[in-house]
């Protein structure tokens, strides 16, 4: 059974701090790893990673995948209160067109 | 506007009743999914569909039924609601298979919050 584990479960930081969110996985026939941000409603897409060692970057957010050690990290630098959200990691497998999600990391950024 | 819409946004029902959650997308995406989200479990797949008239079970399909007679609609029915089915339900769609080369990941609706009393 495919499994995705995120840590920490929750995190409280102050504006300007840098945070690292972790995602480890056990998936048969790994295809891709995705990061989503969820505020009050629907998750919104951040990154898709398929290759080890290649960093994806968007503004203050960046992510990297390690396929050998089966994990990914999401970094947020110079955090802002608008970064407060639940961050979801999901893994896609070649076996069936579906994603397996982790339980999420709840990030709260205080002013 | 194009997109994926779910209805109702909120629903309260009693144990044993049948309830249907609606999902409609205007992109003509082939793939559609139903997830439920509960504290401590993240998003769990209930059912998915690769095309009209093609559906398959996900991780937590017991007690749920889906249909896909038209590409744009993917209703989810709880045949006899139970308290354990109290959750937030998300519908999602994707244009093509979730390959590494795909630039079109899942698109989510805004969710339906279902409470079973």
Short mmCIF file of C-alpha atoms in Angstrom, two decimals:
data_model
loop_
_atom_site.label_atom_id
_atom_site.label_comp_id
_atom_site.label_asym_id
_atom_site.label_seq_id
_atom_site.Cartn_x
_atom_site.Cartn_y
_atom_site.Cartn_z
CA UNK A 1 0.00 0.00 0.00
CA UNK A 2 1.34 3.41 -0.98
CA UNK A 3 2.17 5.68 1.93
CA UNK A 4 3.05 9.36 2.28
CA UNK A 5 4.12 10.85 5.61
CA UNK A 6 4.56 14.55 6.25
CA UNK A 7 6.34 16.23 9.13
CA UNK A 8 5.99 18.17 11.24
CA UNK A 9 2.22 17.97 11.74
CA UNK A 10 2.12 21.64 12.58
CA UNK A 11 4.49 24.53 12.85
CA UNK A 12 4.28 28.07 14.23
CA UNK A 13 6.85 30.62 13.11
CA UNK A 14 7.21 34.40 12.94
CA UNK A 15 7.27 36.49 9.81
CA UNK A 16 10.68 36.47 8.20
CA UNK A 17 11.60 32.98 9.41
CA UNK A 18 12.59 30.20 7.02
CA UNK A 19 10.75 26.89 7.25
CA UNK A 20 11.36 23.42 5.87
CA UNK A 21 8.52 20.97 5.45
CA UNK A 22 9.22 17.29 4.95
CA UNK A 23 7.54 14.58 2.93
CA UNK A 24 8.64 10.95 2.85
CA UNK A 25 6.99 8.26 0.80
CA UNK A 26 6.76 4.58 0.01
CA UNK A 27 5.20 4.13 -3.39
CA UNK A 28 5.27 1.31 -5.88
CA UNK A 29 6.38 2.54 -9.31
CA UNK A 30 6.96 6.16 -8.35
CA UNK A 31 5.91 8.63 -11.03
CA UNK A 32 5.85 12.12 -9.51
CA UNK A 33 5.61 14.09 -6.27
CA UNK A 34 3.41 17.13 -5.95
CA UNK A 35 3.07 19.89 -3.39
CA UNK A 36 -0.18 21.72 -2.76
CA UNK A 37 -1.12 24.66 -0.56
CA UNK A 38 -4.54 24.58 1.10
CA UNK A 39 -5.98 27.64 2.74
CA UNK A 40 -9.66 27.61 3.51
CA UNK A 41 -10.95 25.84 0.45
CA UNK A 42 -9.50 23.82 -2.39
CA UNK A 43 -5.83 22.82 -2.51
CA UNK A 44 -3.86 24.85 -5.03
CA UNK A 45 -0.94 23.43 -6.96
CA UNK A 46 2.61 24.50 -6.12
CA UNK A 47 5.12 22.10 -7.67
CA UNK A 48 5.47 18.80 -9.44
CA UNK A 49 8.79 16.95 -9.10
CA UNK A 50 9.88 13.91 -11.02
CA UNK A 51 13.68 13.97 -11.07
CA UNK A 52 16.08 13.76 -8.18
CA UNK A 53 18.22 16.72 -7.30
CA UNK A 54 16.52 19.29 -9.49
CA UNK A 55 15.15 22.17 -7.48
CA UNK A 56 11.86 23.73 -8.45
CA UNK A 57 11.50 27.34 -7.41
CA UNK A 58 8.70 29.87 -7.34
CA UNK A 59 9.45 33.10 -5.55
CA UNK A 60 10.16 32.35 -1.91
CA UNK A 61 9.12 28.71 -2.25
CA UNK A 62 11.37 25.93 -3.45
CA UNK A 63 11.27 22.17 -3.42
CA UNK A 64 13.62 19.31 -4.14
CA UNK A 65 13.20 15.58 -4.48
CA UNK A 66 15.52 12.76 -3.41
CA UNK A 67 14.38 9.58 -5.12
CA UNK A 68 17.11 7.49 -3.52
CA UNK A 69 16.10 8.40 0.03
CA UNK A 70 12.40 8.70 -0.91
CA UNK A 71 11.68 12.17 0.37
CA UNK A 72 11.07 15.73 -0.64
CA UNK A 73 11.35 19.04 1.16
CA UNK A 74 9.48 22.27 0.67
CA UNK A 75 11.33 25.41 1.76
CA UNK A 76 9.72 28.76 2.37
CA UNK A 77 12.06 31.68 2.99
CA UNK A 78 11.16 35.05 4.50
CA UNK A 79 7.75 33.74 5.54
CA UNK A 80 4.71 36.02 5.48
CA UNK A 81 1.35 35.72 7.22
CA UNK A 82 -0.15 34.83 3.83
CA UNK A 83 1.91 31.64 3.86
CA UNK A 84 -0.27 30.34 6.70
CA UNK A 85 -1.96 27.24 5.30
CA UNK A 86 -1.91 23.47 5.25
CA UNK A 87 0.76 22.16 2.88
CA UNK A 88 -0.03 18.84 1.26
CA UNK A 89 2.38 16.44 -0.35
CA UNK A 90 1.08 13.86 -2.82
CA UNK A 91 2.73 11.09 -4.79
CA UNK A 92 1.67 9.67 -8.11
CA UNK A 93 2.32 6.12 -9.18
CA UNK A 94 2.55 4.52 -12.60
CA UNK A 95 0.10 1.98 -11.22
CA UNK A 96 -3.19 3.75 -11.77
CA UNK A 97 -3.77 7.42 -12.43
CA UNK A 98 -4.23 8.68 -8.90
CA UNK A 99 -2.40 10.53 -6.15
CA UNK A 100 -1.75 9.39 -2.60
CA UNK A 101 -1.74 12.31 -0.19
CA UNK A 102 0.06 12.81 3.08
CA UNK A 103 -1.74 14.15 6.14
CA UNK A 104 -0.42 17.67 5.61
CA UNK A 105 1.61 20.16 7.63
CA UNK A 106 -0.28 23.06 9.15
CA UNK A 107 1.87 26.19 9.06
CA UNK A 108 0.98 29.29 11.01
CA UNK A 109 3.02 32.45 10.45
CA UNK A 110 2.62 35.07 13.16
CA UNK A 111 3.22 38.77 12.50
CA UNK B 1 -16.70 30.72 -15.87
CA UNK B 2 -14.76 27.58 -16.63
CA UNK B 3 -13.86 25.46 -13.68
CA UNK B 4 -14.99 22.75 -11.36
CA UNK B 5 -17.97 23.32 -9.11
CA UNK B 6 -19.36 21.27 -6.28
CA UNK B 7 -22.79 21.44 -4.74
CA UNK B 8 -24.03 21.81 -2.14
CA UNK B 9 -21.31 23.64 -0.19
CA UNK B 10 -22.77 22.42 3.11
CA UNK B 11 -25.10 19.53 3.86
CA UNK B 12 -26.51 18.11 7.06
CA UNK B 13 -28.26 14.76 6.86
CA UNK B 14 -29.40 12.02 9.17
CA UNK B 15 -27.97 8.57 9.59
CA UNK B 16 -29.46 6.15 7.09
CA UNK B 17 -30.47 8.71 4.50
CA UNK B 18 -29.21 8.71 0.94
CA UNK B 19 -27.38 11.83 -0.12
CA UNK B 20 -25.79 12.84 -3.41
CA UNK B 21 -22.95 15.30 -3.80
CA UNK B 22 -22.65 16.92 -7.20
CA UNK B 23 -19.54 17.75 -9.20
CA UNK B 24 -19.46 19.53 -12.54
CA UNK B 25 -16.46 20.58 -14.62
CA UNK B 26 -16.41 22.71 -17.75
CA UNK B 27 -12.94 21.81 -19.05
CA UNK B 28 -13.93 18.47 -20.62
CA UNK B 29 -11.21 16.81 -18.56
CA UNK B 30 -11.13 13.06 -18.97
CA UNK B 31 -10.20 12.20 -15.40
CA UNK B 32 -12.30 12.98 -12.34
CA UNK B 33 -11.81 12.06 -8.71
CA UNK B 34 -13.56 12.15 -5.37
CA UNK B 35 -11.55 12.60 -2.19
CA UNK B 36 -12.56 12.97 1.43
CA UNK B 37 -10.52 15.00 3.88
CA UNK B 38 -10.47 14.25 7.59
CA UNK B 39 -8.20 15.48 10.36
CA UNK B 40 -5.21 13.23 10.69
CA UNK B 41 -5.84 11.42 7.40
CA UNK B 42 -5.24 14.04 4.76
CA UNK B 43 -7.01 13.48 1.45
CA UNK B 44 -8.13 9.92 0.74
CA UNK B 45 -9.36 8.75 -2.64
CA UNK B 46 -12.91 7.42 -2.74
CA UNK B 47 -13.48 6.84 -6.46
CA UNK B 48 -12.05 7.97 -9.75
CA UNK B 49 -13.06 7.93 -13.37
CA UNK B 50 -10.90 7.86 -16.47
CA UNK B 51 -13.74 8.72 -18.87
CA UNK B 52 -17.49 8.59 -19.20
CA UNK B 53 -18.84 5.21 -18.06
CA UNK B 54 -15.46 4.18 -16.62
CA UNK B 55 -15.10 4.30 -12.84
CA UNK B 56 -12.85 2.59 -10.34
CA UNK B 57 -12.60 2.28 -6.57
CA UNK B 58 -10.10 4.16 -4.50
CA UNK B 59 -8.82 3.60 -1.01
CA UNK B 60 -12.08 4.22 0.92
CA UNK B 61 -14.95 3.33 -1.42
CA UNK B 62 -17.20 1.32 0.93
CA UNK B 63 -20.59 2.97 1.35
CA UNK B 64 -20.20 5.19 -1.72
CA UNK B 65 -21.44 4.93 -5.28
CA UNK B 66 -20.49 7.02 -8.30
CA UNK B 67 -21.64 7.36 -11.88
CA UNK B 68 -20.25 9.13 -14.93
CA UNK B 69 -22.83 9.15 -17.69
CA UNK B 70 -21.47 12.45 -19.03
CA UNK B 71 -17.85 13.64 -19.10
CA UNK B 72 -18.64 16.82 -17.20
CA UNK B 73 -20.52 15.35 -14.25
CA UNK B 74 -19.35 12.97 -11.55
CA UNK B 75 -21.90 12.67 -8.72
CA UNK B 76 -21.04 10.85 -5.50
CA UNK B 77 -23.84 9.09 -3.61
CA UNK B 78 -23.81 7.90 -0.03
CA UNK B 79 -26.36 5.10 -0.14
CA UNK B 80 -27.09 5.05 3.61
CA UNK B 81 -25.15 7.77 5.38
CA UNK B 82 -23.26 6.96 8.56
CA UNK B 83 -21.64 9.28 11.10
CA UNK B 84 -18.21 8.10 9.99
CA UNK B 85 -18.94 9.69 6.63
CA UNK B 86 -18.99 13.15 8.17
CA UNK B 87 -16.18 14.83 6.29
CA UNK B 88 -15.21 17.42 3.70
CA UNK B 89 -15.52 16.00 0.20
CA UNK B 90 -13.44 17.28 -2.69
CA UNK B 91 -14.01 16.62 -6.34
CA UNK B 92 -11.06 17.03 -8.69
CA UNK B 93 -10.31 16.69 -12.38
CA UNK B 94 -7.27 16.35 -14.60
CA UNK B 95 -6.84 16.70 -18.31
CA UNK B 96 -4.59 13.73 -18.82
CA UNK B 97 -2.78 11.09 -16.88
CA UNK B 98 -0.65 12.35 -14.02
CA UNK B 99 2.61 11.67 -15.80
CA UNK B 100 5.87 13.32 -14.93
CA UNK B 101 5.67 15.31 -18.13
CA UNK B 102 2.18 16.57 -17.44
CA UNK B 103 1.79 20.25 -16.79
CA UNK B 104 -1.79 19.84 -15.72
CA UNK B 105 -2.10 18.55 -12.18
CA UNK B 106 -5.31 17.97 -10.34
CA UNK B 107 -7.79 20.84 -10.22
CA UNK B 108 -9.96 20.81 -7.12
CA UNK B 109 -13.44 22.06 -6.44
CA UNK B 110 -14.11 24.06 -3.28
CA UNK B 111 -15.44 21.10 -1.37
CA UNK B 112 -18.70 20.01 0.27
CA UNK B 113 -18.82 19.86 4.03
CA UNK B 114 -21.11 16.97 4.97
CA UNK B 115 -22.35 16.35 8.49
CA UNK B 116 -24.21 13.14 9.31
CA UNK B 117 -26.17 13.33 12.55
#
